[in-house]
Amino acid sequence: MPSYIWWFYFALSLLLAVVSLIQGVSSPIELAFGIVNAFALAGLWGYISQVAVGWRLFWVLYFVASVVANIVGLALFAADIGQRDFAFLMIVSFSIVLVAPMYLALWRYAFRSPKVWMIQSA
């Protein structure tokens, strides 16, 4: 069973998502990222609550696609790193640290929570 620190992380992630929504969506890409992030929050909630949200196969594919997309994004970023200033690099580094627990939770949810997937989906 996940610890209470996960609930704190969920609350922080939800707060950041709400702040992002309040700031507004200025492009279709931002809207797509918002939807993808909403799925991540749903998966995080399912992991913490130990409740099946949807289907396990969806979460396996979601996790793999997210990791691949972020690796590609980081590779593109690294190719252009000479053009970036220090503040931008710090923001990216902080973002990676902030997102790492989400990937851990989604990985555990998709691959290490067999009891969750024996229960009826929520």
PDB file of C-alpha atoms in Angstrom, residues 10 17 27-29 34 38 47 58 84 97 117:
ATOM      1  CA  PHE A  10      -0.877  13.902  -5.700  1.00  0.00           C
ATOM      2  CA  ALA A  17      -2.495  21.219 -12.948  1.00  0.00           C
ATOM      3  CA  SER A  27      -2.625  26.355 -28.246  1.00  0.00           C
ATOM      4  CA  PRO A  28      -3.886  22.915 -29.233  1.00  0.00           C
ATOM      5  CA  ILE A  29      -0.523  21.453 -28.125  1.00  0.00           C
ATOM      6  CA  GLY A  34      -3.219  18.980 -20.378  1.00  0.00           C
ATOM      7  CA  ALA A  38      -4.963  14.488 -16.608  1.00  0.00           C
ATOM      8  CA  TYR A  47      -2.127   3.714  -7.783  1.00  0.00           C
ATOM      9  CA  PHE A  58      -4.032   1.134 -21.254  1.00  0.00           C
ATOM     10  CA  ARG A  84      19.988  27.462 -23.652  1.00  0.00           C
ATOM     11  CA  VAL A  97      12.851  15.735 -10.617  1.00  0.00           C
ATOM     12  CA  TRP A 117      -6.189  -5.426 -11.743  1.00  0.00           C
TER      13      TRP A 117
END
